[in-house]
mmCIF file of C-alpha atoms (C1' of nucleotides) in Angstrom:
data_model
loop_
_atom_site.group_PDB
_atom_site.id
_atom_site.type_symbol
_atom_site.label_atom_id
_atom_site.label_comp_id
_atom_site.label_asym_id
_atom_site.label_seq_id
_atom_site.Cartn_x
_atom_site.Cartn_y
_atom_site.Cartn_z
ATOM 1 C CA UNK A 1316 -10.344 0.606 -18.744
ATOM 2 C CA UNK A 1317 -7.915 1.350 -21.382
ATOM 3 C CA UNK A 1318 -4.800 -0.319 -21.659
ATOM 4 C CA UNK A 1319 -2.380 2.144 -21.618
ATOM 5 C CA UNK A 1320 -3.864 4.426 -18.548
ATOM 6 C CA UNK A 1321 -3.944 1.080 -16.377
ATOM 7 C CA UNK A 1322 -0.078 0.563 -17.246
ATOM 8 C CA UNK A 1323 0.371 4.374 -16.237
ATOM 9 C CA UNK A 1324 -1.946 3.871 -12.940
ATOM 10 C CA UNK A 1325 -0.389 0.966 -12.160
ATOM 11 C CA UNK A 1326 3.489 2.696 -12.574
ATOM 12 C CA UNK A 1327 2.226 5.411 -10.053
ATOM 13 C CA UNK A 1328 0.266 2.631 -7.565
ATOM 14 C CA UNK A 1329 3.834 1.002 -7.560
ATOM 15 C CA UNK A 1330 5.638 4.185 -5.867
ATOM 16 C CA UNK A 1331 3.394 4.966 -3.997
ATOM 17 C CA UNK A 1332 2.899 1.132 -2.827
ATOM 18 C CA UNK A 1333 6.197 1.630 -1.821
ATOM 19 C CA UNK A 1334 6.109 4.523 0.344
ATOM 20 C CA UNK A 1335 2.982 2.997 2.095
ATOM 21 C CA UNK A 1336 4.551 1.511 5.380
ATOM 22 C CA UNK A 1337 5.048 2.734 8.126
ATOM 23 C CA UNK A 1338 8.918 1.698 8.899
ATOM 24 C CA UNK A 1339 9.353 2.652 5.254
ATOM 25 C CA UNK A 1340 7.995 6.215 5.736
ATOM 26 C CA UNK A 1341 10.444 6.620 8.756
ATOM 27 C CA UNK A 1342 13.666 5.667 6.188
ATOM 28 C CA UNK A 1343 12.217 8.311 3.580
ATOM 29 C CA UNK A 1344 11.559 10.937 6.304
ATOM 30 C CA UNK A 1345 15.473 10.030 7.300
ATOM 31 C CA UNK A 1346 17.080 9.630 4.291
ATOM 32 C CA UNK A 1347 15.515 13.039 3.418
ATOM 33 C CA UNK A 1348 17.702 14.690 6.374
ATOM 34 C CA UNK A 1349 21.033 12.130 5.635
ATOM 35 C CA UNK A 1350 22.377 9.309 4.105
ATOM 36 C CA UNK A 1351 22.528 6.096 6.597
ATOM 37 C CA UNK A 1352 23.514 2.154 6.129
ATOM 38 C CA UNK A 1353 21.281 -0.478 6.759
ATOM 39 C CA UNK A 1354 22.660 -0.791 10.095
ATOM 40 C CA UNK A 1355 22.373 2.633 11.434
ATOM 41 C CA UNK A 1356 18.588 2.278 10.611
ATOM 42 C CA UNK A 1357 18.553 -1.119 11.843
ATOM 43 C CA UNK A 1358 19.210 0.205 14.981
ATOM 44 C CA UNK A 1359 17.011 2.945 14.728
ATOM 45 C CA UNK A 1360 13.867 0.975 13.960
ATOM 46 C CA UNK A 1361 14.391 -2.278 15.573
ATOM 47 C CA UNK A 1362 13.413 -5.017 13.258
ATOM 48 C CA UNK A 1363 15.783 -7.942 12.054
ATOM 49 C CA UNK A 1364 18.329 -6.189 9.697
ATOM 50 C CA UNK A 1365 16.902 -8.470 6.783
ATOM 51 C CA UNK A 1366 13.549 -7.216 7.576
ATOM 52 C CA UNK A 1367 15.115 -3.578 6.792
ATOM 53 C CA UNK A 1368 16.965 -4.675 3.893
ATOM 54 C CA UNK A 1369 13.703 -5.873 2.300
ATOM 55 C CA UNK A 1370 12.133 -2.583 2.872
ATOM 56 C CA UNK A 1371 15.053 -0.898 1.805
ATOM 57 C CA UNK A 1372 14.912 -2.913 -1.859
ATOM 58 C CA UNK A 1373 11.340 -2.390 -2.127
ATOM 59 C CA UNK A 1374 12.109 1.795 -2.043
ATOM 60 C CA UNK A 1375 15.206 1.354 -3.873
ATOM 61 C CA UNK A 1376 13.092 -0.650 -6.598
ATOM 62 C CA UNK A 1377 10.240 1.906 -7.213
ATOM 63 C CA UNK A 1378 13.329 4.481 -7.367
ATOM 64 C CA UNK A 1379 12.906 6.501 -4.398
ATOM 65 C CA UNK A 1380 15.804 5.810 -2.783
ATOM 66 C CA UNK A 1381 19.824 4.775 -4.073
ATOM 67 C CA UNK A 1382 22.662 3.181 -3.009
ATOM 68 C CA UNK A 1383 26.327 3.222 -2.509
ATOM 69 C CA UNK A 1384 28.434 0.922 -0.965
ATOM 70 C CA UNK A 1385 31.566 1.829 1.361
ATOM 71 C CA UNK A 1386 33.534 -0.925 2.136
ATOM 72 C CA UNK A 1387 30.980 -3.570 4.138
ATOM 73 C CA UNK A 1388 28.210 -0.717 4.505
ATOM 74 C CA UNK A 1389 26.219 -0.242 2.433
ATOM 75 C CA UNK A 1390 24.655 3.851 2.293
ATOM 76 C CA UNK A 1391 21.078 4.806 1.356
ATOM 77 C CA UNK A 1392 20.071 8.197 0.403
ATOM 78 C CA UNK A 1393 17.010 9.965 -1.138
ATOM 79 C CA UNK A 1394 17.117 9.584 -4.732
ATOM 80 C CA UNK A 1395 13.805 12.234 -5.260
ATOM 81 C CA UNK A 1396 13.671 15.194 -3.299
ATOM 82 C CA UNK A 1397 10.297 15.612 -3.573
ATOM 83 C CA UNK A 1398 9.268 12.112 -1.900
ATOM 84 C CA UNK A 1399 8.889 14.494 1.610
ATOM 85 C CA UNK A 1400 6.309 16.298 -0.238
ATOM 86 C CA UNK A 1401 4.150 13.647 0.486
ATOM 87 C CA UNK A 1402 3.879 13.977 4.036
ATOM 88 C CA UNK A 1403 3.220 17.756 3.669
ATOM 89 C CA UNK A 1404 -0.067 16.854 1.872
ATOM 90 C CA UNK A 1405 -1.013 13.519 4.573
ATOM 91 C CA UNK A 1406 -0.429 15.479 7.600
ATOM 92 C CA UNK A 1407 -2.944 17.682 5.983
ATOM 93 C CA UNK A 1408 -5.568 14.845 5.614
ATOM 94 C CA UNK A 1409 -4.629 14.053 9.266
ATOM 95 C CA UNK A 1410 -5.305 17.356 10.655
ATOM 96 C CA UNK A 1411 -8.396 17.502 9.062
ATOM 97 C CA UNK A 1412 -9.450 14.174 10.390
ATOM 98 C CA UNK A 1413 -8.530 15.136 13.854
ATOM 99 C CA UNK A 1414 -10.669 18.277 13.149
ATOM 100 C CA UNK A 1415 -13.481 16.562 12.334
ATOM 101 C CA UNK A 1416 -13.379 14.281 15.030
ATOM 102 C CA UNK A 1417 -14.015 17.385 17.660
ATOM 103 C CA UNK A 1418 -16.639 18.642 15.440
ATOM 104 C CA UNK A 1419 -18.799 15.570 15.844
ATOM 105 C CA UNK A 1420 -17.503 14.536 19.070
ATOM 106 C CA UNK A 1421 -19.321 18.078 20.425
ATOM 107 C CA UNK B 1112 10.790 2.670 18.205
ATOM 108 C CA UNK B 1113 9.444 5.311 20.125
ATOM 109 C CA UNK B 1114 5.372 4.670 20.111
ATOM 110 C CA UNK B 1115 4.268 7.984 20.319
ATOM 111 C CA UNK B 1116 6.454 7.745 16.602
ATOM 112 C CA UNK B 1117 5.316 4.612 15.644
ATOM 113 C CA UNK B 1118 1.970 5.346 15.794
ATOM 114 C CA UNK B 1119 1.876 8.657 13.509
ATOM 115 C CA UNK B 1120 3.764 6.763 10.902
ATOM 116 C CA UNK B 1121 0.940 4.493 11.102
ATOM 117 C CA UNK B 1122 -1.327 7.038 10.991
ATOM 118 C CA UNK B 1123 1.043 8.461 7.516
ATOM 119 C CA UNK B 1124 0.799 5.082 6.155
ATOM 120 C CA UNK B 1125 -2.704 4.600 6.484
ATOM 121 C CA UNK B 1126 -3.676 7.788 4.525
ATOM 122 C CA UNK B 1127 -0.965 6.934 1.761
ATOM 123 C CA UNK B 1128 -2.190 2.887 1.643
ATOM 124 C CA UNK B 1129 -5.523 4.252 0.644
ATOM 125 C CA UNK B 1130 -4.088 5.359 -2.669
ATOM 126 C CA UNK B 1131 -1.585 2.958 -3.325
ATOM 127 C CA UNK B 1132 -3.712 1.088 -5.686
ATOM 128 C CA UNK B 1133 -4.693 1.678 -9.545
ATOM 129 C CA UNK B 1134 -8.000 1.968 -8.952
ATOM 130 C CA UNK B 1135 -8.134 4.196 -6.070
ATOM 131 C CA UNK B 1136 -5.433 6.332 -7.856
ATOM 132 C CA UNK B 1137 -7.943 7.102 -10.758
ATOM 133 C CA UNK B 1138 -10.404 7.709 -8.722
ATOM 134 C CA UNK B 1139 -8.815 10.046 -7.161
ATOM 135 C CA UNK B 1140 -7.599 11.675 -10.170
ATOM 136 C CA UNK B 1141 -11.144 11.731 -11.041
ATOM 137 C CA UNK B 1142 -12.706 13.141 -8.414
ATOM 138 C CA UNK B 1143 -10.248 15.693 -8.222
ATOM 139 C CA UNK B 1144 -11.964 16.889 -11.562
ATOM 140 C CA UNK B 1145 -15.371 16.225 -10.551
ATOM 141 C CA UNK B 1146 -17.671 14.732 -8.300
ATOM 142 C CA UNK B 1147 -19.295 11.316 -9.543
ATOM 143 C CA UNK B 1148 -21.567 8.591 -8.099
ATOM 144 C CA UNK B 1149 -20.482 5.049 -7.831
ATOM 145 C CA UNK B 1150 -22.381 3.811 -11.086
ATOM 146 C CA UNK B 1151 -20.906 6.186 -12.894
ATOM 147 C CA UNK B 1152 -16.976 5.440 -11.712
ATOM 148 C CA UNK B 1153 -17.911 1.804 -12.189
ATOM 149 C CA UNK B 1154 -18.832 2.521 -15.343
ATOM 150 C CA UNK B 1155 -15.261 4.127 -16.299
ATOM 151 C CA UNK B 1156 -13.184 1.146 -14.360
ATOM 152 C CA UNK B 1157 -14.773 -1.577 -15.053
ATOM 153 C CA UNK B 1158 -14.781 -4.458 -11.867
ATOM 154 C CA UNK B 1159 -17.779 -5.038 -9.949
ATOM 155 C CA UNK B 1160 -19.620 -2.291 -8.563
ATOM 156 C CA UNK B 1161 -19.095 -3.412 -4.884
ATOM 157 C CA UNK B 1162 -15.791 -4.098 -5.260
ATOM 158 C CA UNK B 1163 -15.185 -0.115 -6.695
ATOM 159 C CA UNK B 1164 -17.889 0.533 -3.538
ATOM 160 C CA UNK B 1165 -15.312 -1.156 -1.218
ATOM 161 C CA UNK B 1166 -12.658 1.350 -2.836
ATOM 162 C CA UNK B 1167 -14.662 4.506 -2.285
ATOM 163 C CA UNK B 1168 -14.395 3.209 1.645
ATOM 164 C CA UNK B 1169 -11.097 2.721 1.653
ATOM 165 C CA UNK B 1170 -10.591 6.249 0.806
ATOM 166 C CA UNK B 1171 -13.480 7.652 2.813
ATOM 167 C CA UNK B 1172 -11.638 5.812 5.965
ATOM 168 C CA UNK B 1173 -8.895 7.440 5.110
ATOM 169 C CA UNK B 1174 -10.299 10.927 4.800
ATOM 170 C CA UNK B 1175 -9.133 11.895 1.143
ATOM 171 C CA UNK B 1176 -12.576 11.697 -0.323
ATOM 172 C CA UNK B 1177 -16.356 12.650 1.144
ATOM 173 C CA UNK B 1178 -19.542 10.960 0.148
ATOM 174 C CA UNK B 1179 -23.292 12.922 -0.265
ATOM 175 C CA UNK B 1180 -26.174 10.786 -1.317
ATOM 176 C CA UNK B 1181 -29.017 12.375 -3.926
ATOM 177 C CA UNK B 1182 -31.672 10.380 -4.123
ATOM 178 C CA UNK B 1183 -30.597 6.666 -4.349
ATOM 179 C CA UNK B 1184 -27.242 7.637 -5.680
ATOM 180 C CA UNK B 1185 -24.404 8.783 -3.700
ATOM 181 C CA UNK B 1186 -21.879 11.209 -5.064
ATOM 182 C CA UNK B 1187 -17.851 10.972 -3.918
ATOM 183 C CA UNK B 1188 -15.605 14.051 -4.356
ATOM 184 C CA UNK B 1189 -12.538 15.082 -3.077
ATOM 185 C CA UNK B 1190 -12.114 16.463 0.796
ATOM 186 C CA UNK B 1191 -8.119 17.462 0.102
ATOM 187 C CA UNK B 1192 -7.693 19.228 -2.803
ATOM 188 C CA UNK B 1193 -3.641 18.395 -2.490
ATOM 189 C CA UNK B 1194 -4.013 15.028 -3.099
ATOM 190 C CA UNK B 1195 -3.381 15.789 -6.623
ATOM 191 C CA UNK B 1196 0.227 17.395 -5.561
ATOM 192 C CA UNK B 1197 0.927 13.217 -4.932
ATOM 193 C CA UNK B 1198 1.040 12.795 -8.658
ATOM 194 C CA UNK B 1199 3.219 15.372 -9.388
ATOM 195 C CA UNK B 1200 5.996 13.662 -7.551
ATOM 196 C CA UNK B 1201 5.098 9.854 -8.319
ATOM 197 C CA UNK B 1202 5.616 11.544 -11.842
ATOM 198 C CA UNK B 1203 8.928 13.315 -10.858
ATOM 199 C CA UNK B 1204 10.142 9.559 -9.815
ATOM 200 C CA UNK B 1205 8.820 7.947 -13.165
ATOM 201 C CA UNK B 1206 10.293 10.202 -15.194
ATOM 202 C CA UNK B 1207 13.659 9.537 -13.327
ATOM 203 C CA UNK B 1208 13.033 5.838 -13.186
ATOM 204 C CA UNK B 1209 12.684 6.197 -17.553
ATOM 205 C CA UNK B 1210 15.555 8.286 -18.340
ATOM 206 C CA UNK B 1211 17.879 5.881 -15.934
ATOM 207 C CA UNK B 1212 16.827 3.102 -17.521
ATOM 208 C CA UNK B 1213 17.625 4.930 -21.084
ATOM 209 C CA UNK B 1214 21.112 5.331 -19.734
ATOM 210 C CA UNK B 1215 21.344 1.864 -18.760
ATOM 211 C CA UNK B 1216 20.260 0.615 -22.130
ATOM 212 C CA UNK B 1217 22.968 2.759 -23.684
ATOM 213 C "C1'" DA C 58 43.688 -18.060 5.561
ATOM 214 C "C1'" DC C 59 40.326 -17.253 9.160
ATOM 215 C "C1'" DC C 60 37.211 -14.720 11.702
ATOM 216 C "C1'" DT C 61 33.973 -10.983 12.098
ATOM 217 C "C1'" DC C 62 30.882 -7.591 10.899
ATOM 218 C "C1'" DT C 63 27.520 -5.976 7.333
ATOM 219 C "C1'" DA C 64 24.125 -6.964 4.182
ATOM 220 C "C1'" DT C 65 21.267 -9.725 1.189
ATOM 221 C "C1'" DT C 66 18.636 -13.840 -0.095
ATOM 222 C "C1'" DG C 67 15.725 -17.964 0.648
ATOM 223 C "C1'" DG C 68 12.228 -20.188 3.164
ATOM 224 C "C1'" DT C 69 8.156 -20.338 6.107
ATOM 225 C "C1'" DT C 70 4.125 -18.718 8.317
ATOM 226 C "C1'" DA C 71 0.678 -15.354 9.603
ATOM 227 C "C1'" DT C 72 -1.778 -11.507 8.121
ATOM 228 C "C1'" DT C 73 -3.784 -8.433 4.858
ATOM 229 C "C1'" DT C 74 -5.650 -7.262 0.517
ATOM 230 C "C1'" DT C 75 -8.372 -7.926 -3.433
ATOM 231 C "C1'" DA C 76 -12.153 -9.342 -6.400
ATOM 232 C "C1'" DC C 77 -16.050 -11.661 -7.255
ATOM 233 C "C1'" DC C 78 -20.814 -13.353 -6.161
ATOM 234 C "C1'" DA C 79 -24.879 -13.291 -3.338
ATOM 235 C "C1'" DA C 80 -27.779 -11.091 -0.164
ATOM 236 C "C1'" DT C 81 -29.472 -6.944 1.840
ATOM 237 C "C1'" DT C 82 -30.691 -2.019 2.363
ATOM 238 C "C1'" DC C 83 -32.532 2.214 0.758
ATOM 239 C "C1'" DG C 84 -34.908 5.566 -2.117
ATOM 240 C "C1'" DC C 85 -38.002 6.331 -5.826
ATOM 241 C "C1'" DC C 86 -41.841 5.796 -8.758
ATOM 242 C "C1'" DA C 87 -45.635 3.419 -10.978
ATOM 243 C "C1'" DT D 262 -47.099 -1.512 -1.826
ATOM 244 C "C1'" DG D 263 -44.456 -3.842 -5.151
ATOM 245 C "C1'" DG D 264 -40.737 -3.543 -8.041
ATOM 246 C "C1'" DC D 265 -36.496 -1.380 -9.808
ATOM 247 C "C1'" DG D 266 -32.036 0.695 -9.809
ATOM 248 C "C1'" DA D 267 -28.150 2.212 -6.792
ATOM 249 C "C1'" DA D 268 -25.196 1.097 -3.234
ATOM 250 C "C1'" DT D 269 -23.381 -1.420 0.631
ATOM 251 C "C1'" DT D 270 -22.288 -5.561 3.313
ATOM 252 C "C1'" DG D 271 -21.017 -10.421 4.080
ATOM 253 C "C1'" DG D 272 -18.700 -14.395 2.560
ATOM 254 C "C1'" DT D 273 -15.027 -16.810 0.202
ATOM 255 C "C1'" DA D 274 -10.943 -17.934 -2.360
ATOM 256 C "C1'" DA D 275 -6.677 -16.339 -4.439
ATOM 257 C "C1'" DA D 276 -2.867 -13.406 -4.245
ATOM 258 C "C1'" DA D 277 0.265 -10.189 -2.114
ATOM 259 C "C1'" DT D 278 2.734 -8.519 2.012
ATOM 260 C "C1'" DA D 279 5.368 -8.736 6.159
ATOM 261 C "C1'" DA D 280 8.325 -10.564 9.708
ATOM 262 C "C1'" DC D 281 11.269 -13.781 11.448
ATOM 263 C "C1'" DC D 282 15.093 -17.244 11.275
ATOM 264 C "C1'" DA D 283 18.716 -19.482 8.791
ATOM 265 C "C1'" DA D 284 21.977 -19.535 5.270
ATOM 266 C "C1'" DT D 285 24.931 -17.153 2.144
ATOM 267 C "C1'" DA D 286 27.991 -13.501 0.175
ATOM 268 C "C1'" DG D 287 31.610 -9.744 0.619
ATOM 269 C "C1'" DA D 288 34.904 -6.746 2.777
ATOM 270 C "C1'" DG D 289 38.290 -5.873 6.276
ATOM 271 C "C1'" DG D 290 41.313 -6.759 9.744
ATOM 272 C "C1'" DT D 291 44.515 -10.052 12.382
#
DNA sequence: ACCTCTATTGGTTATTTTACCAATTCGCCA
DNA sequence: TGGCGAATTGGTAAAATAACCAATAGAGGT
């Protein structure tokens, strides 16, 4: 494979490497409604806090998400509007999965 | 968490997993184009034909691609045509990712 | 200055993923 | 029916990922 589109398919794999978790899908899908600190969705997930942190660098790293400190907190918010897209497009997969299921489970 | 949650984020993840890796990316991109047997994407990639085979099941499992054999080959194309939309936004972030780092290098 | 709360980092272990090779299955044709 | 090409499956080793605990770093208040 050429060079230069395996640097390109491996810039996109990273992204979307990163979105590819489940308790880091639930920060996107929050994020996309508000900013929170690590704390708030600490709390709302339930891991150790430095398990959230790490998830929270791995988004921050691809550049989905940013950051902005207040005082100890620090706030995360959606740095790509478009990162919800994505679950438009999987839900559609999902549905159709489900749909197929009945088909062949008539 | 709430598990009735927890368990369509998995189901979220799952689908977006299956394409968080190079190859599976180009495949998709290629299938979106056309359909093509496994000989013929192993040709264009390059590993070992059952480890591209092992790919095509990833994605299968997942539901983003569907498989029809001819003969002794089999042919993979894509079953959701929005898959593509993905790679409009993993571009969106990219591009971001590139001009930030522009501003950084400033 | 000290304590506390928030967050990140380092370290470890268990699990998952990936890629190759070898073996097997399946269809086709001589 | 024997052999060939296409594809899948099983096995294995290396690498990446994930989660926890412990330790550290920073900010704020007392």
């Amino acid at each position: 494979m050429d060079p230069k589109i395996k640097h390109r398919l491996e810039a996109r794999a990273k992204i979307i490497k990163a979105m590819a978790h489940p308790s880091r899908l639930f920060i996107v899908d929050q994020l996309a409604r508000s900013a929170y600190c690590v704390c708030e969705l600490q709390e709302m997930i339930g891991d150790d806090m430095s398990t959230i942190s790490k998830h929270l660098s791995v988004l921050k790293n691809a550049g989905i998400i940013k950051d902005e400190k207040k005082g100890a907190q620090v706030y995360y918010s959606l740095r790509v509007p478009c990162a919800i897209k994505f679950f438009d497009c999987v839900e559609d997969v999902i549905k159709r999965n489900i749909e197929e299921q009945k088909m062949i489970a008539q």
